[in-house]
């Protein structure tokens, strides 16, 4: 079950870290940089996997209320859509009914635990990462 990670271009370092972490744990991952058509792409079922769809949320994300409402109402995403907060931003109101986790303020070990729990755990014996994105170290 491949995981899909949708993210704003500004959050590319986080998306890459999550993808690297999940791949090291044996998961297949697809990255989908958010653009004005991202919500439509995610709801159209182009990604036929039954794996999780992670939407990385930050103050940099430019999703609109209409985008969030479309995602929250999409039958193709029921039980798969998970919001993952990267900073102190709040989840958009339309997404508050779906699972939302936060990596904000976590150290690398705790962030790894959250990401792996979302994706279904470790699939390989050894997990190797390159550390959290530099901007996240406080």
Short mmCIF file of C-alpha atoms in Angstrom, two decimals:
data_model
loop_
_atom_site.label_atom_id
_atom_site.label_comp_id
_atom_site.label_asym_id
_atom_site.label_seq_id
_atom_site.Cartn_x
_atom_site.Cartn_y
_atom_site.Cartn_z
CA UNK A 1 0.00 0.00 0.00
CA UNK A 2 1.92 3.05 -1.15
CA UNK A 3 1.58 6.19 0.93
CA UNK A 4 0.96 9.51 -0.78
CA UNK A 5 2.45 12.67 0.70
CA UNK A 6 0.91 15.94 -0.47
CA UNK A 7 2.85 19.05 0.53
CA UNK A 8 3.42 22.68 -0.28
CA UNK A 9 6.60 23.42 -2.26
CA UNK A 10 7.96 25.24 0.82
CA UNK A 11 7.64 22.02 2.82
CA UNK A 12 9.66 19.92 0.37
CA UNK A 13 12.39 19.19 2.97
CA UNK A 14 9.76 17.72 5.29
CA UNK A 15 8.18 15.72 2.48
CA UNK A 16 11.58 14.34 1.50
CA UNK A 17 12.38 13.44 5.13
CA UNK A 18 9.04 11.64 5.51
CA UNK A 19 9.50 9.82 2.20
CA UNK A 20 13.07 8.79 3.08
CA UNK A 21 11.94 7.61 6.51
CA UNK A 22 9.07 5.55 5.14
CA UNK A 23 11.14 4.09 2.31
CA UNK A 24 13.85 3.08 4.79
CA UNK A 25 11.12 1.30 6.75
CA UNK A 26 10.04 -0.61 3.65
CA UNK A 27 7.10 1.49 2.47
CA UNK A 28 6.46 2.75 -1.02
CA UNK A 29 5.91 6.52 -1.11
CA UNK A 30 4.71 8.96 -3.75
CA UNK A 31 5.21 12.71 -3.32
CA UNK A 32 2.65 15.15 -4.67
CA UNK A 33 3.63 18.84 -4.44
CA UNK A 34 0.52 20.94 -3.91
CA UNK A 35 -0.42 23.32 -6.66
CA UNK A 36 -3.80 24.93 -7.43
CA UNK A 37 -5.12 21.55 -8.65
CA UNK A 38 -3.85 19.36 -5.80
CA UNK A 39 -7.22 18.73 -4.10
CA UNK A 40 -8.84 17.65 -7.35
CA UNK A 41 -5.93 15.33 -8.10
CA UNK A 42 -6.17 13.68 -4.68
CA UNK A 43 -9.92 13.16 -4.90
CA UNK A 44 -10.02 11.85 -8.50
CA UNK A 45 -8.59 8.52 -7.45
CA UNK A 46 -5.50 8.81 -9.65
CA UNK A 47 -3.64 7.25 -6.79
CA UNK A 48 -5.51 3.95 -6.68
CA UNK A 49 -3.66 2.71 -3.64
CA UNK A 50 -5.48 2.03 -0.42
CA UNK A 51 -2.53 3.43 1.52
CA UNK A 52 -2.56 6.57 3.63
CA UNK A 53 -2.78 10.02 2.08
CA UNK A 54 -0.79 12.47 4.21
CA UNK A 55 -1.48 16.14 3.73
CA UNK A 56 1.35 18.14 5.26
CA UNK A 57 -0.02 21.30 6.82
CA UNK A 58 1.99 24.40 7.63
CA UNK A 59 1.62 28.15 7.55
CA UNK A 60 3.16 27.91 4.06
CA UNK A 61 0.40 25.75 2.59
CA UNK A 62 -1.84 27.71 0.24
CA UNK A 63 -4.81 25.32 0.20
CA UNK A 64 -8.12 27.15 0.12
CA UNK A 65 -11.26 26.45 2.18
CA UNK A 66 -12.74 24.91 -1.00
CA UNK A 67 -9.70 22.60 -1.34
CA UNK A 68 -10.02 21.41 2.26
CA UNK A 69 -13.78 20.87 1.94
CA UNK A 70 -13.25 18.84 -1.25
CA UNK A 71 -10.69 16.61 0.48
CA UNK A 72 -12.83 16.13 3.58
CA UNK A 73 -15.86 15.11 1.49
CA UNK A 74 -14.05 12.77 -0.93
CA UNK A 75 -15.31 9.20 -0.70
CA UNK A 76 -12.03 8.00 -2.25
CA UNK A 77 -10.15 9.31 0.80
CA UNK A 78 -12.40 8.03 3.59
CA UNK A 79 -10.26 6.34 6.22
CA UNK A 80 -7.05 7.22 4.36
CA UNK A 81 -6.70 11.00 4.67
CA UNK A 82 -4.49 12.18 7.53
CA UNK A 83 -3.45 15.75 8.22
CA UNK A 84 0.09 16.11 9.54
CA UNK A 85 0.94 19.49 11.05
CA UNK A 86 4.53 20.64 10.64
CA UNK A 87 4.36 23.88 12.59
CA UNK A 88 2.03 25.64 15.00
CA UNK A 89 -0.70 26.15 12.40
CA UNK A 90 -4.16 24.83 13.14
CA UNK A 91 -5.83 22.33 10.86
CA UNK A 92 -8.36 23.98 8.54
CA UNK A 93 -11.89 23.67 9.95
CA UNK A 94 -12.99 21.36 7.10
CA UNK A 95 -10.24 18.88 8.06
CA UNK A 96 -10.90 18.81 11.80
CA UNK A 97 -13.06 15.68 11.49
CA UNK A 98 -10.19 13.62 10.03
CA UNK A 99 -7.19 12.30 11.97
CA UNK A 100 -4.60 15.01 12.54
CA UNK A 101 -1.15 14.47 14.01
CA UNK A 102 1.61 16.95 14.67
CA UNK A 103 5.37 16.84 14.22
CA UNK A 104 5.72 20.37 15.57
CA UNK A 105 8.32 20.55 18.31
CA UNK A 106 9.08 16.81 18.31
CA UNK A 107 12.61 15.45 18.35
CA UNK A 108 13.64 13.06 15.58
CA UNK A 109 12.82 9.89 17.52
CA UNK A 110 9.30 11.03 18.37
CA UNK A 111 8.72 12.31 14.82
CA UNK A 112 9.83 8.91 13.48
CA UNK A 113 7.37 7.20 15.78
CA UNK A 114 4.47 9.35 14.56
CA UNK A 115 5.30 8.90 10.87
CA UNK A 116 5.75 5.14 11.18
CA UNK A 117 2.53 4.76 13.16
CA UNK A 118 0.62 6.57 10.42
CA UNK A 119 2.08 4.33 7.71
CA UNK A 120 1.60 1.07 9.55
CA UNK A 121 4.97 0.51 11.15
CA UNK A 122 8.38 -0.78 10.27
CA UNK A 123 8.63 -3.07 7.26
CA UNK A 124 12.40 -3.52 7.23
CA UNK A 125 14.76 -4.48 10.02
CA UNK A 126 16.92 -1.37 9.82
CA UNK A 127 15.68 2.17 9.76
CA UNK A 128 18.08 4.82 8.53
CA UNK A 129 17.30 8.51 8.23
CA UNK A 130 19.29 11.65 7.65
CA UNK A 131 17.80 13.70 10.50
CA UNK A 132 14.94 16.16 10.62
CA UNK A 133 14.93 19.07 8.17
CA UNK A 134 17.20 21.83 9.47
CA UNK A 135 14.41 24.38 9.90
CA UNK A 136 12.65 22.13 12.42
CA UNK A 137 15.48 22.00 14.95
CA UNK A 138 14.76 24.42 17.76
#
